[in-house]
C-alpha cells in the first residue's frame, strides 16, 4: 500500500510539473467561473475542452475512436468467416473430395490447431512488432489460407489452408481485444471490445447464409475480400499509445492519444497515468513464464485461464463448427436452421454490445452460462428421447430450439466477455506471457473439442450434451466466487485492485 501511495504522489507531482513547464500556471479568478486554476488556456478554450468530457469527467467517445475500432474489428469479421466455413461447406467438400468423417473432422479442427500455434507466439509478436503490424501479419496468414482452400485438390491442401487460416485467427484473438482495450475510454471499453464478438457474428452469419447458395470454393474466395479491406484500413489507424509508452516513445504516445481523444482535449492526465504505470511495470521487470506464477499474478491468472477453459469445455466450438450436423441428427433441415441462426446472430450480439457496460461483466457471464446449460440439457433430453423412440415428432423442434438458444446464450456473454476480461486484468509487464498462456489455453481446448466432437456424438449424443450442461453449471459457480467486476474502471485501476486482492 505504501508503494502504491508513493506512485500516486509521484504521478500527481509529474502532472503538476508538466503543467507548470508547458502552460505557465497562474491562479486567478475568472468572471464566468466560481474560480479555477488557470492553465494558460483562454476561457473559451477551457470550455471547449470540457465539452469533450461527460459529467463524471470521463473523456467522451470520439468519431476517431469509433472508426479505428471499426477498422480493427474487420479482422474479427475474418475470424467469423473462418469459424462458420466448416459448417456450411461440409456437405460440398465431403462430396467433391470424397472425405471420410475422420478426414473432415481433421479439416474442421485443424484451424483450432493453427490457432493454438498462433496463440503461442501472439503475445511476443504483438509486443515486438506492435499491435498494428501484428494485424498486417495476421491477414497475410488468413489470405494465404483462403487461397489454398480455394485451389485445393485433396485433403492435404485443404488442411494446409485451414491451418494457415488458424494461425492468423489465433494471433487475431489476442491482439484485437488487447488493442481495443488499450485505446477505448474506460466507461465504454466493454462495449468496444465486445464489438470484436459482434463482428465475428457478422462474418459467421454471412457465411451461414451465402454458404447455402454458393460452392465451397467460391465461398473461400469470398473469405479473402474482408482480408484485403482490413489491410487497406490498417494504414489509417495509429499504434496503441500504451504499447508506445512501454518502449519509451512518449512523443508518439501522446500524439496517438491526442488523435484518439480529440485535438481539443487535454490528455496530460491520462498520458501521465499511462507513463507512470509503465514506469512501475518496467521497475518490476518483464516477466517470463516461470515468474508468471508468483503470488501477485496468481489471481488474475486463475481468472483468465479459468474462463477460457470453461468457455471451450462447455462445447461452444463444437456446436458452432458443426451446427449443420446437429440439425441433421435431430431431423431438422440444416439449411433452414443455419439461415435462422444467421438472421438472429447479429441482433443478439448487438444487444450484448449495448448492455455489457450497463449490466456488468459478472451478471452477463452468469446469465450466459445459465442459458447455455439449460439449452445443452434440453438438447441432451431431445437426443435421449430420439434414441428411445419417444415423441419423435418433437425431436426436430427441440433440436432447433436447443441449438439456437445455446448459440444465442453463448454470444451474449461467454463468447466475448472472457476476451474482454483477459485484455483488462494483466499489467503490461506480464501481458505478453500471461496473455499468451490464456490464449493458448483457449485454442488448445478448442482443438480438443472440435476434433473429438464428432467422435463424441457417435459415442453418445445425449451424454455429450449432458457433460456440456454440467460444465456450464460449474462456470456459474466459478464466476460468482472468483471473477471480479471490471466495469467502469481504468486498466490501471483494475490491475491495482487485483494486486491488492492477493495481499
mmCIF file of N, CA and C in Angstrom, residues 322-449:
data_model
loop_
_atom_site.group_PDB
_atom_site.id
_atom_site.type_symbol
_atom_site.label_atom_id
_atom_site.label_comp_id
_atom_site.label_asym_id
_atom_site.label_seq_id
_atom_site.Cartn_x
_atom_site.Cartn_y
_atom_site.Cartn_z
ATOM 1 N N UNK A 322 -20.031 -27.358 -36.060
ATOM 2 C CA UNK A 322 -20.799 -28.467 -36.652
ATOM 3 C C UNK A 322 -22.296 -28.295 -36.437
ATOM 4 N N UNK A 323 -22.773 -27.056 -36.499
ATOM 5 C CA UNK A 323 -24.192 -26.777 -36.280
ATOM 6 C C UNK A 323 -25.070 -27.522 -37.286
ATOM 7 N N UNK A 324 -24.636 -27.578 -38.535
ATOM 8 C CA UNK A 324 -25.431 -28.253 -39.571
ATOM 9 C C UNK A 324 -25.662 -29.716 -39.237
ATOM 10 N N UNK A 325 -24.622 -30.404 -38.789
ATOM 11 C CA UNK A 325 -24.756 -31.826 -38.485
ATOM 12 C C UNK A 325 -25.642 -32.056 -37.262
ATOM 13 N N UNK A 326 -25.678 -31.100 -36.318
ATOM 14 C CA UNK A 326 -26.557 -31.218 -35.155
ATOM 15 C C UNK A 326 -28.018 -31.148 -35.580
ATOM 16 N N UNK A 327 -28.325 -30.214 -36.494
ATOM 17 C CA UNK A 327 -29.691 -30.123 -37.010
ATOM 18 C C UNK A 327 -30.084 -31.404 -37.746
ATOM 19 N N UNK A 328 -29.176 -31.889 -38.585
ATOM 20 C CA UNK A 328 -29.473 -33.097 -39.354
ATOM 21 C C UNK A 328 -29.695 -34.300 -38.440
ATOM 22 N N UNK A 329 -28.899 -34.427 -37.397
ATOM 23 C CA UNK A 329 -29.066 -35.546 -36.460
ATOM 24 C C UNK A 329 -30.438 -35.493 -35.785
ATOM 25 N N UNK A 330 -30.900 -34.296 -35.505
ATOM 26 C CA UNK A 330 -32.208 -34.144 -34.854
ATOM 27 C C UNK A 330 -33.371 -34.155 -35.816
ATOM 28 N N UNK A 331 -33.091 -34.287 -37.125
ATOM 29 C CA UNK A 331 -34.164 -34.353 -38.113
ATOM 30 C C UNK A 331 -34.692 -33.006 -38.548
ATOM 31 N N UNK A 332 -33.932 -31.930 -38.278
ATOM 32 C CA UNK A 332 -34.353 -30.585 -38.693
ATOM 33 C C UNK A 332 -33.529 -30.173 -39.905
ATOM 34 N N UNK A 333 -34.145 -29.542 -40.940
ATOM 35 C CA UNK A 333 -33.398 -29.132 -42.142
ATOM 36 C C UNK A 333 -32.242 -28.183 -41.793
ATOM 37 N N UNK A 334 -31.031 -28.586 -42.138
ATOM 38 C CA UNK A 334 -29.854 -27.794 -41.752
ATOM 39 C C UNK A 334 -29.828 -26.434 -42.439
ATOM 40 N N UNK A 335 -30.309 -26.356 -43.692
ATOM 41 C CA UNK A 335 -30.295 -25.077 -44.417
ATOM 42 C C UNK A 335 -31.179 -24.054 -43.709
ATOM 43 N N UNK A 336 -32.353 -24.493 -43.246
ATOM 44 C CA UNK A 336 -33.260 -23.583 -42.530
ATOM 45 C C UNK A 336 -32.663 -23.210 -41.182
ATOM 46 N N UNK A 337 -32.105 -24.209 -40.490
ATOM 47 C CA UNK A 337 -31.530 -23.957 -39.170
ATOM 48 C C UNK A 337 -30.399 -22.950 -39.203
ATOM 49 N N UNK A 338 -29.447 -23.142 -40.123
ATOM 50 C CA UNK A 338 -28.305 -22.218 -40.205
ATOM 51 C C UNK A 338 -28.736 -20.835 -40.683
ATOM 52 N N UNK A 339 -29.746 -20.772 -41.562
ATOM 53 C CA UNK A 339 -30.235 -19.466 -42.048
ATOM 54 C C UNK A 339 -30.897 -18.677 -40.927
ATOM 55 N N UNK A 340 -31.706 -19.366 -40.102
ATOM 56 C CA UNK A 340 -32.339 -18.690 -38.959
ATOM 57 C C UNK A 340 -31.278 -18.230 -37.970
ATOM 58 N N UNK A 341 -30.286 -19.089 -37.714
ATOM 59 C CA UNK A 341 -29.176 -18.709 -36.833
ATOM 60 C C UNK A 341 -28.500 -17.446 -37.334
ATOM 61 N N UNK A 342 -28.232 -17.427 -38.641
ATOM 62 C CA UNK A 342 -27.540 -16.283 -39.222
ATOM 63 C C UNK A 342 -28.361 -15.006 -39.084
ATOM 64 N N UNK A 343 -29.678 -15.143 -39.190
ATOM 65 C CA UNK A 343 -30.561 -13.973 -39.126
ATOM 66 C C UNK A 343 -30.550 -13.309 -37.756
ATOM 67 N N UNK A 344 -30.467 -14.128 -36.709
ATOM 68 C CA UNK A 344 -30.586 -13.551 -35.363
ATOM 69 C C UNK A 344 -29.243 -13.344 -34.666
ATOM 70 N N UNK A 345 -28.153 -13.867 -35.239
ATOM 71 C CA UNK A 345 -26.864 -13.781 -34.547
ATOM 72 C C UNK A 345 -26.377 -12.345 -34.384
ATOM 73 N N UNK A 346 -26.553 -11.534 -35.418
ATOM 74 C CA UNK A 346 -26.080 -10.152 -35.349
ATOM 75 C C UNK A 346 -26.904 -9.319 -34.374
ATOM 76 N N UNK A 347 -28.272 -9.369 -34.436
ATOM 77 C CA UNK A 347 -29.050 -8.591 -33.459
ATOM 78 C C UNK A 347 -28.749 -8.939 -32.008
ATOM 79 N N UNK A 348 -28.596 -10.249 -31.694
ATOM 80 C CA UNK A 348 -28.347 -10.595 -30.294
ATOM 81 C C UNK A 348 -26.934 -10.207 -29.874
ATOM 82 N N UNK A 349 -25.972 -10.210 -30.824
ATOM 83 C CA UNK A 349 -24.634 -9.726 -30.497
ATOM 84 C C UNK A 349 -24.647 -8.218 -30.253
ATOM 85 N N UNK A 350 -25.507 -7.500 -30.991
ATOM 86 C CA UNK A 350 -25.647 -6.052 -30.775
ATOM 87 C C UNK A 350 -26.225 -5.768 -29.386
ATOM 88 N N UNK A 351 -27.141 -6.628 -28.950
ATOM 89 C CA UNK A 351 -27.699 -6.468 -27.601
ATOM 90 C C UNK A 351 -26.591 -6.610 -26.558
ATOM 91 N N UNK A 352 -25.732 -7.621 -26.762
ATOM 92 C CA UNK A 352 -24.615 -7.817 -25.842
ATOM 93 C C UNK A 352 -23.684 -6.623 -25.810
ATOM 94 N N UNK A 353 -23.434 -6.037 -26.982
ATOM 95 C CA UNK A 353 -22.557 -4.859 -27.076
ATOM 96 C C UNK A 353 -23.132 -3.680 -26.299
ATOM 97 N N UNK A 354 -24.457 -3.536 -26.343
ATOM 98 C CA UNK A 354 -25.122 -2.407 -25.685
ATOM 99 C C UNK A 354 -25.164 -2.582 -24.171
ATOM 100 N N UNK A 355 -25.460 -3.814 -23.706
ATOM 101 C CA UNK A 355 -25.716 -3.997 -22.271
ATOM 102 C C UNK A 355 -24.489 -4.366 -21.451
ATOM 103 N N UNK A 356 -23.340 -4.669 -22.120
ATOM 104 C CA UNK A 356 -22.179 -5.141 -21.368
ATOM 105 C C UNK A 356 -21.662 -4.106 -20.371
ATOM 106 N N UNK A 357 -21.753 -2.818 -20.717
ATOM 107 C CA UNK A 357 -21.299 -1.774 -19.794
ATOM 108 C C UNK A 357 -22.418 -1.245 -18.912
ATOM 109 N N UNK A 358 -23.616 -1.832 -19.034
ATOM 110 C CA UNK A 358 -24.726 -1.473 -18.154
ATOM 111 C C UNK A 358 -24.952 -2.566 -17.110
ATOM 112 N N UNK A 359 -25.044 -3.822 -17.560
ATOM 113 C CA UNK A 359 -25.266 -4.942 -16.639
ATOM 114 C C UNK A 359 -24.002 -5.332 -15.900
ATOM 115 N N UNK A 360 -22.847 -5.125 -16.535
ATOM 116 C CA UNK A 360 -21.593 -5.552 -15.932
ATOM 117 C C UNK A 360 -21.177 -6.916 -16.438
ATOM 118 N N UNK A 361 -19.867 -7.224 -16.292
ATOM 119 C CA UNK A 361 -19.316 -8.476 -16.829
ATOM 120 C C UNK A 361 -19.867 -9.696 -16.092
ATOM 121 N N UNK A 362 -19.869 -9.656 -14.756
ATOM 122 C CA UNK A 362 -20.244 -10.825 -13.955
ATOM 123 C C UNK A 362 -21.687 -11.261 -14.226
ATOM 124 N N UNK A 363 -22.611 -10.331 -14.180
ATOM 125 C CA UNK A 363 -24.025 -10.653 -14.372
ATOM 126 C C UNK A 363 -24.271 -11.265 -15.738
ATOM 127 N N UNK A 364 -23.673 -10.651 -16.756
ATOM 128 C CA UNK A 364 -23.872 -11.130 -18.123
ATOM 129 C C UNK A 364 -23.242 -12.505 -18.321
ATOM 130 N N UNK A 365 -22.074 -12.725 -17.724
ATOM 131 C CA UNK A 365 -21.422 -14.035 -17.823
ATOM 132 C C UNK A 365 -22.274 -15.125 -17.177
ATOM 133 N N UNK A 366 -22.790 -14.872 -15.994
ATOM 134 C CA UNK A 366 -23.591 -15.891 -15.309
ATOM 135 C C UNK A 366 -24.911 -16.156 -16.038
ATOM 136 N N UNK A 367 -25.526 -15.103 -16.577
ATOM 137 C CA UNK A 367 -26.760 -15.291 -17.350
ATOM 138 C C UNK A 367 -26.487 -16.111 -18.610
ATOM 139 N N UNK A 368 -25.365 -15.828 -19.246
ATOM 140 C CA UNK A 368 -24.974 -16.557 -20.453
ATOM 141 C C UNK A 368 -24.755 -18.042 -20.154
ATOM 142 N N UNK A 369 -24.032 -18.333 -19.081
ATOM 143 C CA UNK A 369 -23.764 -19.734 -18.699
ATOM 144 C C UNK A 369 -25.048 -20.468 -18.324
ATOM 145 N N UNK A 370 -25.965 -19.774 -17.659
ATOM 146 C CA UNK A 370 -27.242 -20.393 -17.290
ATOM 147 C C UNK A 370 -28.023 -20.797 -18.533
ATOM 148 N N UNK A 371 -28.055 -19.897 -19.526
ATOM 149 C CA UNK A 371 -28.747 -20.205 -20.778
ATOM 150 C C UNK A 371 -28.101 -21.361 -21.523
ATOM 151 N N UNK A 372 -26.762 -21.341 -21.601
ATOM 152 C CA UNK A 372 -26.048 -22.433 -22.277
ATOM 153 C C UNK A 372 -26.312 -23.773 -21.603
ATOM 154 N N UNK A 373 -26.300 -23.786 -20.262
ATOM 155 C CA UNK A 373 -26.529 -25.019 -19.523
ATOM 156 C C UNK A 373 -27.925 -25.577 -19.743
ATOM 157 N N UNK A 374 -28.938 -24.687 -19.718
ATOM 158 C CA UNK A 374 -30.323 -25.127 -19.893
ATOM 159 C C UNK A 374 -30.564 -25.680 -21.296
ATOM 160 N N UNK A 375 -30.042 -24.977 -22.316
ATOM 161 C CA UNK A 375 -30.282 -25.423 -23.691
ATOM 162 C C UNK A 375 -29.465 -26.670 -24.035
ATOM 163 N N UNK A 376 -28.271 -26.801 -23.453
ATOM 164 C CA UNK A 376 -27.496 -28.037 -23.642
ATOM 165 C C UNK A 376 -28.226 -29.218 -22.997
ATOM 166 N N UNK A 377 -28.849 -28.974 -21.835
ATOM 167 C CA UNK A 377 -29.621 -30.025 -21.168
ATOM 168 C C UNK A 377 -30.844 -30.410 -21.994
ATOM 169 N N UNK A 378 -31.510 -29.406 -22.586
ATOM 170 C CA UNK A 378 -32.670 -29.675 -23.439
ATOM 171 C C UNK A 378 -32.274 -30.495 -24.665
ATOM 172 N N UNK A 379 -31.119 -30.177 -25.255
ATOM 173 C CA UNK A 379 -30.654 -30.928 -26.413
ATOM 174 C C UNK A 379 -30.294 -32.357 -26.013
ATOM 175 N N UNK A 380 -29.737 -32.526 -24.832
ATOM 176 C CA UNK A 380 -29.429 -33.860 -24.320
ATOM 177 C C UNK A 380 -30.701 -34.690 -24.168
ATOM 178 N N UNK A 381 -31.730 -34.076 -23.601
ATOM 179 C CA UNK A 381 -33.019 -34.751 -23.447
ATOM 180 C C UNK A 381 -33.615 -35.096 -24.803
ATOM 181 N N UNK A 382 -33.493 -34.155 -25.759
ATOM 182 C CA UNK A 382 -34.037 -34.365 -27.101
ATOM 183 C C UNK A 382 -33.414 -35.577 -27.785
ATOM 184 N N UNK A 383 -32.075 -35.653 -27.744
ATOM 185 C CA UNK A 383 -31.391 -36.789 -28.361
ATOM 186 C C UNK A 383 -31.684 -38.088 -27.608
ATOM 187 N N UNK A 384 -31.878 -37.989 -26.299
ATOM 188 C CA UNK A 384 -32.195 -39.169 -25.500
ATOM 189 C C UNK A 384 -33.573 -39.724 -25.873
ATOM 190 N N UNK A 385 -34.557 -38.834 -26.007
ATOM 191 C CA UNK A 385 -35.895 -39.258 -26.423
ATOM 192 C C UNK A 385 -35.865 -39.878 -27.814
ATOM 193 N N UNK A 386 -35.031 -39.274 -28.677
ATOM 194 C CA UNK A 386 -34.914 -39.800 -30.042
ATOM 195 C C UNK A 386 -34.369 -41.231 -30.037
ATOM 196 N N UNK A 387 -33.366 -41.480 -29.193
ATOM 197 C CA UNK A 387 -32.755 -42.810 -29.153
ATOM 198 C C UNK A 387 -33.723 -43.875 -28.632
ATOM 199 N N UNK A 388 -34.702 -43.460 -27.799
ATOM 200 C CA UNK A 388 -35.687 -44.404 -27.267
ATOM 201 C C UNK A 388 -36.983 -44.416 -28.088
ATOM 202 N N UNK A 389 -37.032 -43.580 -29.129
ATOM 203 C CA UNK A 389 -38.227 -43.539 -29.971
ATOM 204 C C UNK A 389 -39.414 -42.885 -29.312
ATOM 205 N N UNK A 390 -39.185 -42.044 -28.308
ATOM 206 C CA UNK A 390 -40.262 -41.360 -27.591
ATOM 207 C C UNK A 390 -40.479 -39.971 -28.192
ATOM 208 N N UNK A 391 -41.729 -39.632 -28.473
ATOM 209 C CA UNK A 391 -42.111 -38.325 -29.040
ATOM 210 C C UNK A 391 -41.211 -37.931 -30.222
ATOM 211 N N UNK A 392 -41.098 -38.782 -31.236
ATOM 212 C CA UNK A 392 -40.199 -38.478 -32.362
ATOM 213 C C UNK A 392 -40.581 -37.221 -33.130
ATOM 214 N N UNK A 393 -41.863 -36.873 -33.096
ATOM 215 C CA UNK A 393 -42.299 -35.683 -33.836
ATOM 216 C C UNK A 393 -41.809 -34.385 -33.187
ATOM 217 N N UNK A 394 -41.434 -34.454 -31.897
ATOM 218 C CA UNK A 394 -40.957 -33.253 -31.203
ATOM 219 C C UNK A 394 -39.429 -33.087 -31.258
ATOM 220 N N UNK A 395 -38.714 -34.125 -31.627
ATOM 221 C CA UNK A 395 -37.246 -34.068 -31.638
ATOM 222 C C UNK A 395 -36.704 -32.957 -32.543
ATOM 223 N N UNK A 396 -37.204 -32.823 -33.801
ATOM 224 C CA UNK A 396 -36.687 -31.728 -34.654
ATOM 225 C C UNK A 396 -36.890 -30.351 -34.034
ATOM 226 N N UNK A 397 -38.071 -30.123 -33.439
ATOM 227 C CA UNK A 397 -38.355 -28.824 -32.822
ATOM 228 C C UNK A 397 -37.449 -28.577 -31.623
ATOM 229 N N UNK A 398 -37.297 -29.575 -30.756
ATOM 230 C CA UNK A 398 -36.409 -29.449 -29.593
ATOM 231 C C UNK A 398 -34.965 -29.176 -30.029
ATOM 232 N N UNK A 399 -34.541 -29.875 -31.081
ATOM 233 C CA UNK A 399 -33.165 -29.690 -31.582
ATOM 234 C C UNK A 399 -32.964 -28.267 -32.073
ATOM 235 N N UNK A 400 -33.933 -27.772 -32.852
ATOM 236 C CA UNK A 400 -33.835 -26.412 -33.386
ATOM 237 C C UNK A 400 -33.772 -25.384 -32.265
ATOM 238 N N UNK A 401 -34.682 -25.491 -31.298
ATOM 239 C CA UNK A 401 -34.731 -24.537 -30.175
ATOM 240 C C UNK A 401 -33.454 -24.613 -29.348
ATOM 241 N N UNK A 402 -32.965 -25.826 -29.108
ATOM 242 C CA UNK A 402 -31.795 -26.014 -28.243
ATOM 243 C C UNK A 402 -30.530 -25.432 -28.855
ATOM 244 N N UNK A 403 -30.263 -25.766 -30.120
ATOM 245 C CA UNK A 403 -29.047 -25.269 -30.786
ATOM 246 C C UNK A 403 -29.101 -23.752 -30.908
ATOM 247 N N UNK A 404 -30.266 -23.245 -31.309
ATOM 248 C CA UNK A 404 -30.422 -21.797 -31.461
ATOM 249 C C UNK A 404 -30.264 -21.080 -30.123
ATOM 250 N N UNK A 405 -30.931 -21.594 -29.091
ATOM 251 C CA UNK A 405 -30.845 -20.967 -27.771
ATOM 252 C C UNK A 405 -29.446 -21.029 -27.195
ATOM 253 N N UNK A 406 -28.763 -22.155 -27.404
ATOM 254 C CA UNK A 406 -27.391 -22.308 -26.906
ATOM 255 C C UNK A 406 -26.469 -21.257 -27.523
ATOM 256 N N UNK A 407 -26.543 -21.102 -28.842
ATOM 257 C CA UNK A 407 -25.641 -20.163 -29.530
ATOM 258 C C UNK A 407 -25.974 -18.722 -29.167
ATOM 259 N N UNK A 408 -27.260 -18.400 -28.998
ATOM 260 C CA UNK A 408 -27.641 -17.045 -28.569
ATOM 261 C C UNK A 408 -27.086 -16.755 -27.173
ATOM 262 N N UNK A 409 -27.270 -17.711 -26.263
ATOM 263 C CA UNK A 409 -26.768 -17.531 -24.894
ATOM 264 C C UNK A 409 -25.250 -17.377 -24.880
ATOM 265 N N UNK A 410 -24.574 -18.182 -25.676
ATOM 266 C CA UNK A 410 -23.115 -18.115 -25.761
ATOM 267 C C UNK A 410 -22.645 -16.744 -26.254
ATOM 268 N N UNK A 411 -23.277 -16.256 -27.291
ATOM 269 C CA UNK A 411 -22.838 -14.993 -27.888
ATOM 270 C C UNK A 411 -23.114 -13.794 -26.987
ATOM 271 N N UNK A 412 -24.114 -13.898 -26.111
ATOM 272 C CA UNK A 412 -24.430 -12.778 -25.223
ATOM 273 C C UNK A 412 -23.397 -12.574 -24.124
ATOM 274 N N UNK A 413 -22.630 -13.591 -23.809
ATOM 275 C CA UNK A 413 -21.672 -13.437 -22.716
ATOM 276 C C UNK A 413 -20.394 -14.216 -22.871
ATOM 277 N N UNK A 414 -20.475 -15.540 -22.790
ATOM 278 C CA UNK A 414 -19.264 -16.366 -22.783
ATOM 279 C C UNK A 414 -18.481 -16.310 -24.089
ATOM 280 N N UNK A 415 -19.111 -15.877 -25.165
ATOM 281 C CA UNK A 415 -18.400 -15.776 -26.429
ATOM 282 C C UNK A 415 -17.350 -14.677 -26.430
ATOM 283 N N UNK A 416 -17.707 -13.503 -25.913
ATOM 284 C CA UNK A 416 -16.806 -12.365 -25.990
ATOM 285 C C UNK A 416 -16.227 -11.879 -24.673
ATOM 286 N N UNK A 417 -16.955 -12.064 -23.573
ATOM 287 C CA UNK A 417 -16.523 -11.485 -22.294
ATOM 288 C C UNK A 417 -15.211 -12.054 -21.747
ATOM 289 N N UNK A 418 -14.917 -13.353 -21.890
ATOM 290 C CA UNK A 418 -13.602 -13.807 -21.430
ATOM 291 C C UNK A 418 -12.450 -13.078 -22.112
ATOM 292 N N UNK A 419 -12.617 -12.720 -23.378
ATOM 293 C CA UNK A 419 -11.569 -11.968 -24.093
ATOM 294 C C UNK A 419 -11.479 -10.530 -23.595
ATOM 295 N N UNK A 420 -12.626 -9.943 -23.264
ATOM 296 C CA UNK A 420 -12.625 -8.592 -22.695
ATOM 297 C C UNK A 420 -11.869 -8.583 -21.363
ATOM 298 N N UNK A 421 -12.217 -9.539 -20.503
ATOM 299 C CA UNK A 421 -11.587 -9.609 -19.178
ATOM 300 C C UNK A 421 -10.093 -9.905 -19.303
ATOM 301 N N UNK A 422 -9.733 -10.796 -20.242
ATOM 302 C CA UNK A 422 -8.312 -11.096 -20.474
ATOM 303 C C UNK A 422 -7.532 -9.837 -20.841
ATOM 304 N N UNK A 423 -8.143 -8.966 -21.637
ATOM 305 C CA UNK A 423 -7.447 -7.749 -22.072
ATOM 306 C C UNK A 423 -7.341 -6.702 -20.971
ATOM 307 N N UNK A 424 -8.103 -6.889 -19.864
ATOM 308 C CA UNK A 424 -8.160 -5.880 -18.808
ATOM 309 C C UNK A 424 -7.300 -6.201 -17.585
ATOM 310 N N UNK A 425 -7.136 -7.474 -17.265
ATOM 311 C CA UNK A 425 -6.656 -7.824 -15.919
ATOM 312 C C UNK A 425 -5.146 -7.934 -15.768
ATOM 313 N N UNK A 426 -4.387 -8.012 -16.865
ATOM 314 C CA UNK A 426 -2.953 -8.237 -16.744
ATOM 315 C C UNK A 426 -2.153 -6.947 -16.917
ATOM 316 N N UNK A 427 -1.196 -6.651 -16.004
ATOM 317 C CA UNK A 427 -0.307 -5.497 -16.158
ATOM 318 C C UNK A 427 0.558 -5.650 -17.410
ATOM 319 N N UNK A 428 1.132 -4.536 -17.876
ATOM 320 C CA UNK A 428 1.908 -4.564 -19.119
ATOM 321 C C UNK A 428 3.121 -5.479 -19.025
ATOM 322 N N UNK A 429 3.727 -5.578 -17.843
ATOM 323 C CA UNK A 429 4.944 -6.395 -17.737
ATOM 324 C C UNK A 429 4.673 -7.896 -17.790
ATOM 325 N N UNK A 430 3.391 -8.306 -17.630
ATOM 326 C CA UNK A 430 3.050 -9.729 -17.760
ATOM 327 C C UNK A 430 2.058 -9.985 -18.887
ATOM 328 N N UNK A 431 1.687 -8.931 -19.605
ATOM 329 C CA UNK A 431 0.645 -9.088 -20.622
ATOM 330 C C UNK A 431 1.075 -10.047 -21.726
ATOM 331 N N UNK A 432 2.354 -10.042 -22.069
ATOM 332 C CA UNK A 432 2.839 -10.932 -23.131
ATOM 333 C C UNK A 432 2.741 -12.394 -22.695
ATOM 334 N N UNK A 433 3.378 -12.725 -21.559
ATOM 335 C CA UNK A 433 3.404 -14.122 -21.114
ATOM 336 C C UNK A 433 2.033 -14.594 -20.645
ATOM 337 N N UNK A 434 1.327 -13.766 -19.877
ATOM 338 C CA UNK A 434 0.009 -14.161 -19.365
ATOM 339 C C UNK A 434 -1.014 -14.235 -20.491
ATOM 340 N N UNK A 435 -1.011 -13.226 -21.364
ATOM 341 C CA UNK A 435 -1.948 -13.233 -22.485
ATOM 342 C C UNK A 435 -1.720 -14.413 -23.409
ATOM 343 N N UNK A 436 -0.448 -14.758 -23.616
ATOM 344 C CA UNK A 436 -0.119 -15.916 -24.448
ATOM 345 C C UNK A 436 -0.638 -17.201 -23.814
ATOM 346 N N UNK A 437 -0.408 -17.367 -22.506
ATOM 347 C CA UNK A 437 -0.860 -18.570 -21.814
ATOM 348 C C UNK A 437 -2.377 -18.709 -21.873
ATOM 349 N N UNK A 438 -3.085 -17.604 -21.655
ATOM 350 C CA UNK A 438 -4.543 -17.630 -21.676
ATOM 351 C C UNK A 438 -5.058 -17.971 -23.077
ATOM 352 N N UNK A 439 -4.462 -17.347 -24.090
ATOM 353 C CA UNK A 439 -4.889 -17.592 -25.467
ATOM 354 C C UNK A 439 -4.577 -19.018 -25.897
ATOM 355 N N UNK A 440 -3.413 -19.515 -25.510
ATOM 356 C CA UNK A 440 -3.040 -20.904 -25.823
ATOM 357 C C UNK A 440 -4.024 -21.874 -25.164
ATOM 358 N N UNK A 441 -4.399 -21.598 -23.926
ATOM 359 C CA UNK A 441 -5.373 -22.440 -23.224
ATOM 360 C C UNK A 441 -6.675 -22.526 -24.002
ATOM 361 N N UNK A 442 -7.137 -21.369 -24.492
ATOM 362 C CA UNK A 442 -8.383 -21.330 -25.245
ATOM 363 C C UNK A 442 -8.303 -22.173 -26.510
ATOM 364 N N UNK A 443 -7.223 -21.995 -27.271
ATOM 365 C CA UNK A 443 -7.117 -22.695 -28.555
ATOM 366 C C UNK A 443 -6.808 -24.175 -28.368
ATOM 367 N N UNK A 444 -6.050 -24.524 -27.348
ATOM 368 C CA UNK A 444 -5.753 -25.939 -27.092
ATOM 369 C C UNK A 444 -7.039 -26.692 -26.746
ATOM 370 N N UNK A 445 -7.835 -26.128 -25.856
ATOM 371 C CA UNK A 445 -9.111 -26.766 -25.501
ATOM 372 C C UNK A 445 -10.068 -26.762 -26.689
ATOM 373 N N UNK A 446 -10.031 -25.664 -27.474
ATOM 374 C CA UNK A 446 -10.880 -25.592 -28.667
ATOM 375 C C UNK A 446 -10.549 -26.690 -29.663
ATOM 376 N N UNK A 447 -9.245 -26.965 -29.829
ATOM 377 C CA UNK A 447 -8.840 -28.031 -30.747
ATOM 378 C C UNK A 447 -9.311 -29.399 -30.241
ATOM 379 N N UNK A 448 -9.172 -29.634 -28.948
ATOM 380 C CA UNK A 448 -9.616 -30.909 -28.372
ATOM 381 C C UNK A 448 -11.116 -31.106 -28.593
ATOM 382 N N UNK A 449 -11.893 -30.054 -28.352
ATOM 383 C CA UNK A 449 -13.350 -30.152 -28.505
ATOM 384 C C UNK A 449 -13.747 -30.358 -29.960
#
